[in-house]
Amino acid sequence: MLPMSAPDQGAAGRPDVPTAPILVVDDDAKIVRLVRTYLERDGFTVVTASDGPGALDAIERHQPALVVLDLMLPELDGRAVIRAVRRDEEVGRTPILVLSARSSTIDRIAGLEDGADDYLPKPFSPAELVLRVKSILRRATPAADASMAPGGDSTGGPVIHYRDLTIDAARHEVRRGAQAIDLTRVEFRLLSAILGADGRVLSRDQLLDAVYGQDAADVLDRTIDVHIRRLRDKLDDDPDAPRYVQTVRGVGYRAARA
């Protein structure tokens, strides 16, 4: 499987249109046509799938820049698709926007815990969907990742050393000793912000700003807690005894003290 394409200059010369397509996955043909129409009007190339296995096949074949994914799919539901993508080393960082009739807070948190980047409940505004797609793609650019660490810029960034962790912003790489740790872009930004704060406590609002920038107002503050749990699952041998990110109850998070 080839590495996925990163957003860059599209065919029309627009920096916000990736060369790779957007994959739309829904078993409702009317929803697919609606989403496809609005995305194509804005210059995106769109491919589609109507069930879970078809979604996984399309991700492997097309290497999409982003997936718009319904949860209630035939054969393999959307949550299972998300988990399968996140386990794959080659496409595990593919951004995923969930589009679902399951609109409760519990459902949204569950989708984020599985690894979704954003969650838009049905019924939805197609114009808002396009805006969210653009926001996710902006956050997914390598330049944005490199700039998240203190002092970083689009041409590179510092290397943060904390205990046995090494965070290389320019390479978007985290290592624990010699072991590479595969993080999503949001997880990488979150870890960089916390460990790069010189021991200061960062509130959820500060972390939302650090991770999502101008799009932070559209994100639930509980999202930070979800990503912290996922970070601990990946970094710590025992997530209930975290070695790297410490919770400061009622305030926020900071680098764990020795």
mmCIF file of C-alpha atoms in Angstrom:
data_model
loop_
_atom_site.group_PDB
_atom_site.id
_atom_site.type_symbol
_atom_site.label_atom_id
_atom_site.label_comp_id
_atom_site.label_asym_id
_atom_site.label_seq_id
_atom_site.Cartn_x
_atom_site.Cartn_y
_atom_site.Cartn_z
ATOM 1 C CA MET A 1 0.000 0.000 0.000
ATOM 2 C CA LEU A 2 1.397 3.399 -0.980
ATOM 3 C CA PRO A 3 1.508 6.315 1.473
ATOM 4 C CA MET A 4 -1.495 8.591 1.300
ATOM 5 C CA SER A 5 -1.241 11.853 -0.600
ATOM 6 C CA ALA A 6 -0.944 15.006 1.455
ATOM 7 C CA PRO A 7 -3.028 18.067 0.565
ATOM 8 C CA ASP A 8 -1.193 20.429 -1.735
ATOM 9 C CA GLN A 9 -1.819 22.296 -4.973
ATOM 10 C CA GLY A 10 -4.923 20.830 -6.610
ATOM 11 C CA ALA A 11 -5.557 20.494 -10.314
ATOM 12 C CA ALA A 12 -7.096 23.938 -10.357
ATOM 13 C CA GLY A 13 -4.050 25.431 -8.632
ATOM 14 C CA ARG A 14 -5.833 26.015 -5.334
ATOM 15 C CA PRO A 15 -3.811 25.248 -2.189
ATOM 16 C CA ASP A 16 -6.952 24.156 -0.294
ATOM 17 C CA VAL A 17 -7.841 21.422 -2.816
ATOM 18 C CA PRO A 18 -5.844 18.194 -2.408
ATOM 19 C CA THR A 19 -4.698 16.111 -5.347
ATOM 20 C CA ALA A 20 -6.123 13.004 -3.663
ATOM 21 C CA PRO A 21 -9.915 12.567 -3.706
ATOM 22 C CA ILE A 22 -12.435 12.870 -0.906
ATOM 23 C CA LEU A 23 -14.099 9.523 -0.152
ATOM 24 C CA VAL A 24 -17.815 9.729 0.720
ATOM 25 C CA VAL A 25 -19.245 6.599 2.367
ATOM 26 C CA ASP A 26 -23.008 6.292 2.897
ATOM 27 C CA ASP A 27 -25.656 3.715 1.952
ATOM 28 C CA ASP A 28 -28.165 6.507 1.228
ATOM 29 C CA ALA A 29 -27.715 7.415 -2.430
ATOM 30 C CA LYS A 30 -29.419 10.794 -1.955
ATOM 31 C CA ILE A 31 -26.939 11.780 0.773
ATOM 32 C CA VAL A 32 -24.029 10.671 -1.410
ATOM 33 C CA ARG A 33 -25.285 12.752 -4.359
ATOM 34 C CA LEU A 34 -25.833 15.798 -2.146
ATOM 35 C CA VAL A 35 -22.391 15.644 -0.526
ATOM 36 C CA ARG A 36 -20.694 14.879 -3.821
ATOM 37 C CA THR A 37 -22.393 17.823 -5.548
ATOM 38 C CA TYR A 38 -21.306 20.337 -2.930
ATOM 39 C CA LEU A 39 -17.746 19.048 -2.704
ATOM 40 C CA GLU A 40 -17.304 18.982 -6.481
ATOM 41 C CA ARG A 41 -18.710 22.516 -6.758
ATOM 42 C CA ASP A 42 -15.853 23.565 -4.498
ATOM 43 C CA GLY A 43 -13.224 21.877 -6.656
ATOM 44 C CA PHE A 44 -12.783 18.539 -4.862
ATOM 45 C CA THR A 45 -12.559 15.184 -6.605
ATOM 46 C CA VAL A 46 -14.954 12.686 -5.020
ATOM 47 C CA VAL A 47 -15.098 8.889 -4.931
ATOM 48 C CA THR A 48 -17.830 6.957 -3.136
ATOM 49 C CA ALA A 49 -18.650 3.708 -1.360
ATOM 50 C CA SER A 50 -21.921 2.383 0.066
ATOM 51 C CA ASP A 51 -20.829 -0.115 2.741
ATOM 52 C CA GLY A 52 -18.019 -0.840 5.193
ATOM 53 C CA PRO A 53 -15.995 -3.303 3.107
ATOM 54 C CA GLY A 54 -16.313 -0.991 0.109
ATOM 55 C CA ALA A 55 -15.011 1.885 2.224
ATOM 56 C CA LEU A 56 -11.906 -0.041 3.257
ATOM 57 C CA ASP A 57 -11.282 -1.114 -0.327
ATOM 58 C CA ALA A 58 -11.662 2.472 -1.584
ATOM 59 C CA ILE A 59 -9.270 3.783 1.070
ATOM 60 C CA GLU A 60 -6.643 1.271 -0.044
ATOM 61 C CA ARG A 61 -7.161 1.906 -3.773
ATOM 62 C CA HIS A 62 -7.612 5.696 -3.804
ATOM 63 C CA GLN A 63 -5.561 6.880 -0.801
ATOM 64 C CA PRO A 64 -8.121 9.654 -0.095
ATOM 65 C CA ALA A 65 -7.166 12.964 1.444
ATOM 66 C CA LEU A 66 -10.193 12.662 3.748
ATOM 67 C CA VAL A 67 -13.113 10.295 4.379
ATOM 68 C CA VAL A 68 -16.690 11.450 5.008
ATOM 69 C CA LEU A 69 -18.178 8.433 6.771
ATOM 70 C CA ASP A 70 -21.661 7.385 7.849
ATOM 71 C CA LEU A 71 -21.778 5.130 10.917
ATOM 72 C CA MET A 72 -24.816 2.978 10.104
ATOM 73 C CA LEU A 73 -23.408 1.038 7.160
ATOM 74 C CA PRO A 74 -24.233 -2.451 5.852
ATOM 75 C CA GLU A 75 -21.909 -5.400 6.519
ATOM 76 C CA LEU A 76 -19.357 -3.410 8.537
ATOM 77 C CA ASP A 77 -20.434 -0.337 10.489
ATOM 78 C CA GLY A 78 -18.629 2.985 10.442
ATOM 79 C CA ARG A 79 -17.048 2.609 13.868
ATOM 80 C CA ALA A 80 -15.459 -0.671 12.770
ATOM 81 C CA VAL A 81 -14.187 1.083 9.633
ATOM 82 C CA ILE A 82 -12.582 3.826 11.730
ATOM 83 C CA ARG A 83 -10.872 1.319 13.999
ATOM 84 C CA ALA A 84 -9.591 -0.674 11.012
ATOM 85 C CA VAL A 85 -8.149 2.467 9.395
ATOM 86 C CA ARG A 86 -6.466 3.604 12.605
ATOM 87 C CA ARG A 87 -4.768 0.213 12.990
ATOM 88 C CA ASP A 88 -3.255 0.383 9.486
ATOM 89 C CA GLU A 89 0.308 1.743 9.416
ATOM 90 C CA GLU A 90 0.019 3.179 5.901
ATOM 91 C CA VAL A 91 -3.359 4.964 6.050
ATOM 92 C CA GLY A 92 -3.789 5.268 9.803
ATOM 93 C CA ARG A 93 -3.549 9.074 9.690
ATOM 94 C CA THR A 94 -6.245 9.538 7.041
ATOM 95 C CA PRO A 95 -8.609 12.250 8.364
ATOM 96 C CA ILE A 96 -12.161 11.022 8.989
ATOM 97 C CA LEU A 97 -15.286 13.183 9.280
ATOM 98 C CA VAL A 98 -18.242 11.220 10.659
ATOM 99 C CA LEU A 99 -21.626 12.124 9.193
ATOM 100 C CA SER A 100 -24.313 10.353 11.189
ATOM 101 C CA ALA A 101 -27.927 10.401 12.380
ATOM 102 C CA ARG A 102 -26.578 9.316 15.768
ATOM 103 C CA SER A 103 -26.358 12.799 17.218
ATOM 104 C CA SER A 104 -26.179 12.366 21.002
ATOM 105 C CA THR A 105 -23.127 13.527 22.931
ATOM 106 C CA ILE A 106 -22.403 9.893 23.849
ATOM 107 C CA ASP A 107 -22.369 8.903 20.163
ATOM 108 C CA ARG A 108 -20.117 11.830 19.269
ATOM 109 C CA ILE A 109 -17.654 11.012 22.043
ATOM 110 C CA ALA A 110 -17.669 7.336 21.005
ATOM 111 C CA GLY A 111 -16.856 8.285 17.412
ATOM 112 C CA LEU A 112 -13.986 10.499 18.537
ATOM 113 C CA GLU A 113 -12.678 7.776 20.835
ATOM 114 C CA ASP A 114 -12.616 5.380 17.885
ATOM 115 C CA GLY A 115 -10.424 7.856 16.029
ATOM 116 C CA ALA A 116 -12.668 10.233 14.060
ATOM 117 C CA ASP A 117 -11.329 13.760 13.551
ATOM 118 C CA ASP A 118 -14.729 15.462 13.545
ATOM 119 C CA TYR A 119 -18.412 14.567 13.886
ATOM 120 C CA LEU A 120 -21.303 16.221 12.040
ATOM 121 C CA PRO A 121 -24.810 15.007 12.950
ATOM 122 C CA LYS A 122 -27.620 14.551 10.430
ATOM 123 C CA PRO A 123 -29.584 16.465 9.282
ATOM 124 C CA PHE A 124 -26.716 18.694 8.227
ATOM 125 C CA SER A 125 -25.953 21.755 6.176
ATOM 126 C CA PRO A 126 -23.963 20.800 3.053
ATOM 127 C CA ALA A 127 -22.220 24.170 3.201
ATOM 128 C CA GLU A 128 -21.122 23.467 6.780
ATOM 129 C CA LEU A 129 -19.854 20.039 5.729
ATOM 130 C CA VAL A 130 -17.648 21.629 3.065
ATOM 131 C CA LEU A 131 -16.294 24.103 5.628
ATOM 132 C CA ARG A 132 -15.495 21.277 8.038
ATOM 133 C CA VAL A 133 -13.756 19.319 5.298
ATOM 134 C CA LYS A 134 -11.587 22.343 4.560
ATOM 135 C CA SER A 135 -10.850 22.867 8.254
ATOM 136 C CA ILE A 136 -9.738 19.258 8.712
ATOM 137 C CA LEU A 137 -7.542 19.428 5.622
ATOM 138 C CA ARG A 138 -5.906 22.626 6.880
ATOM 139 C CA ARG A 139 -5.099 20.906 10.156
ATOM 140 C CA ALA A 140 -3.745 17.895 8.258
ATOM 141 C CA THR A 141 -1.019 19.764 6.390
ATOM 142 C CA PRO A 142 2.597 18.915 7.362
ATOM 143 C CA ALA A 143 3.423 22.623 7.667
ATOM 144 C CA ALA A 144 0.730 23.044 10.320
ATOM 145 C CA ASP A 145 2.063 20.060 12.235
ATOM 146 C CA ALA A 146 5.622 21.395 12.275
ATOM 147 C CA SER A 147 4.437 24.782 13.520
ATOM 148 C CA MET A 148 2.677 23.385 16.578
ATOM 149 C CA ALA A 149 5.821 22.846 18.652
ATOM 150 C CA PRO A 150 7.259 25.968 20.326
ATOM 151 C CA GLY A 151 9.486 27.841 17.921
ATOM 152 C CA GLY A 152 8.505 25.640 14.978
ATOM 153 C CA ASP A 153 7.872 26.926 11.468
ATOM 154 C CA SER A 154 6.871 25.538 8.096
ATOM 155 C CA THR A 155 10.450 24.656 7.213
ATOM 156 C CA GLY A 156 11.137 22.604 10.302
ATOM 157 C CA GLY A 157 10.806 22.596 14.047
ATOM 158 C CA PRO A 158 12.554 21.741 17.289
ATOM 159 C CA VAL A 159 13.114 18.298 18.689
ATOM 160 C CA ILE A 160 11.531 17.884 22.124
ATOM 161 C CA HIS A 161 13.109 15.401 24.524
ATOM 162 C CA TYR A 162 11.110 14.328 27.561
ATOM 163 C CA ARG A 163 12.139 11.307 29.593
ATOM 164 C CA ASP A 164 12.528 8.561 26.971
ATOM 165 C CA LEU A 165 10.309 10.345 24.415
ATOM 166 C CA THR A 166 11.670 12.199 21.387
ATOM 167 C CA ILE A 167 9.269 14.421 19.418
ATOM 168 C CA ASP A 168 10.569 15.593 16.047
ATOM 169 C CA ALA A 169 8.221 18.206 14.600
ATOM 170 C CA ALA A 170 9.896 18.382 11.185
ATOM 171 C CA ARG A 171 9.560 14.628 10.665
ATOM 172 C CA HIS A 172 6.226 14.360 12.483
ATOM 173 C CA GLU A 173 7.800 11.543 14.451
ATOM 174 C CA VAL A 174 7.516 10.379 18.058
ATOM 175 C CA ARG A 175 9.810 7.744 19.529
ATOM 176 C CA ARG A 176 9.904 6.102 22.935
ATOM 177 C CA GLY A 177 13.479 4.997 23.080
ATOM 178 C CA ALA A 178 14.005 3.201 19.772
ATOM 179 C CA GLN A 179 10.306 2.428 19.303
ATOM 180 C CA ALA A 180 8.298 4.574 16.878
ATOM 181 C CA ILE A 181 4.881 5.631 18.234
ATOM 182 C CA ASP A 182 2.239 6.170 15.555
ATOM 183 C CA LEU A 183 0.124 9.217 16.464
ATOM 184 C CA THR A 184 -2.602 10.986 14.548
ATOM 185 C CA ARG A 185 -2.011 14.627 13.661
ATOM 186 C CA VAL A 186 -4.264 15.815 16.492
ATOM 187 C CA GLU A 187 -2.517 13.549 19.000
ATOM 188 C CA PHE A 188 0.874 14.756 17.788
ATOM 189 C CA ARG A 189 -0.091 18.410 18.194
ATOM 190 C CA LEU A 190 -1.580 17.766 21.612
ATOM 191 C CA LEU A 191 1.522 15.972 22.896
ATOM 192 C CA SER A 192 3.815 18.639 21.432
ATOM 193 C CA ALA A 193 1.834 21.415 23.120
ATOM 194 C CA ILE A 194 1.841 19.742 26.546
ATOM 195 C CA LEU A 195 5.459 18.598 26.592
ATOM 196 C CA GLY A 196 6.631 21.854 25.042
ATOM 197 C CA ALA A 197 4.998 23.997 27.759
ATOM 198 C CA ASP A 198 7.926 23.769 30.226
ATOM 199 C CA GLY A 199 5.795 22.136 32.912
ATOM 200 C CA ARG A 200 3.001 24.731 32.796
ATOM 201 C CA VAL A 201 -0.585 23.519 33.152
ATOM 202 C CA LEU A 202 -2.605 24.021 29.963
ATOM 203 C CA SER A 203 -6.389 24.293 30.216
ATOM 204 C CA ARG A 204 -8.687 22.480 27.811
ATOM 205 C CA ASP A 205 -9.420 25.789 26.064
ATOM 206 C CA GLN A 206 -5.699 26.452 25.624
ATOM 207 C CA LEU A 207 -5.189 22.955 24.229
ATOM 208 C CA LEU A 208 -8.150 23.352 21.873
ATOM 209 C CA ASP A 209 -6.556 26.560 20.565
ATOM 210 C CA ALA A 210 -3.154 24.865 20.232
ATOM 211 C CA VAL A 211 -4.549 21.846 18.410
ATOM 212 C CA TYR A 212 -7.404 23.292 16.345
ATOM 213 C CA GLY A 213 -6.500 26.970 15.966
ATOM 214 C CA GLN A 214 -9.254 29.070 14.446
ATOM 215 C CA ASP A 215 -11.558 26.042 14.317
ATOM 216 C CA ALA A 216 -11.487 25.491 18.095
ATOM 217 C CA ALA A 217 -14.892 27.109 18.623
ATOM 218 C CA ASP A 218 -16.530 24.257 16.690
ATOM 219 C CA VAL A 219 -14.973 21.500 18.838
ATOM 220 C CA LEU A 220 -16.322 20.081 22.112
ATOM 221 C CA ASP A 221 -13.912 20.631 25.024
ATOM 222 C CA ARG A 222 -14.483 16.968 25.970
ATOM 223 C CA THR A 223 -12.646 16.138 22.752
ATOM 224 C CA ILE A 224 -9.354 16.932 24.508
ATOM 225 C CA ASP A 225 -10.079 14.308 27.162
ATOM 226 C CA VAL A 226 -10.770 11.728 24.457
ATOM 227 C CA HIS A 227 -7.466 12.433 22.730
ATOM 228 C CA ILE A 228 -5.577 12.343 26.042
ATOM 229 C CA ARG A 229 -6.972 8.860 26.725
ATOM 230 C CA ARG A 230 -5.889 7.709 23.284
ATOM 231 C CA LEU A 231 -2.431 9.227 23.785
ATOM 232 C CA ARG A 232 -2.014 7.380 27.077
ATOM 233 C CA ASP A 233 -3.119 4.118 25.490
ATOM 234 C CA LYS A 234 -0.341 4.515 22.932
ATOM 235 C CA LEU A 235 2.411 5.928 25.142
ATOM 236 C CA ASP A 236 2.044 4.250 28.511
ATOM 237 C CA ASP A 237 2.469 0.630 29.498
ATOM 238 C CA ASP A 238 -0.247 1.310 32.078
ATOM 239 C CA PRO A 239 -2.586 4.140 30.934
ATOM 240 C CA ASP A 240 -3.965 4.361 34.494
ATOM 241 C CA ALA A 241 -0.488 5.354 35.708
ATOM 242 C CA PRO A 242 0.565 7.869 33.033
ATOM 243 C CA ARG A 243 4.275 8.699 32.775
ATOM 244 C CA TYR A 244 4.048 11.584 30.319
ATOM 245 C CA VAL A 245 0.799 13.577 30.562
ATOM 246 C CA GLN A 246 -0.569 14.420 34.000
ATOM 247 C CA THR A 247 -4.154 15.469 34.746
ATOM 248 C CA VAL A 248 -4.497 18.519 37.001
ATOM 249 C CA ARG A 249 -8.034 18.034 38.236
ATOM 250 C CA GLY A 250 -10.335 20.929 37.480
ATOM 251 C CA VAL A 251 -7.628 22.812 35.557
ATOM 252 C CA GLY A 252 -6.169 20.873 32.633
ATOM 253 C CA TYR A 253 -3.035 18.926 31.702
ATOM 254 C CA ARG A 254 0.735 19.240 31.979
ATOM 255 C CA ALA A 255 3.857 17.151 31.509
ATOM 256 C CA ALA A 256 3.947 14.550 34.263
ATOM 257 C CA ARG A 257 6.361 15.315 37.066
ATOM 258 C CA ALA A 258 9.059 12.882 38.074
#
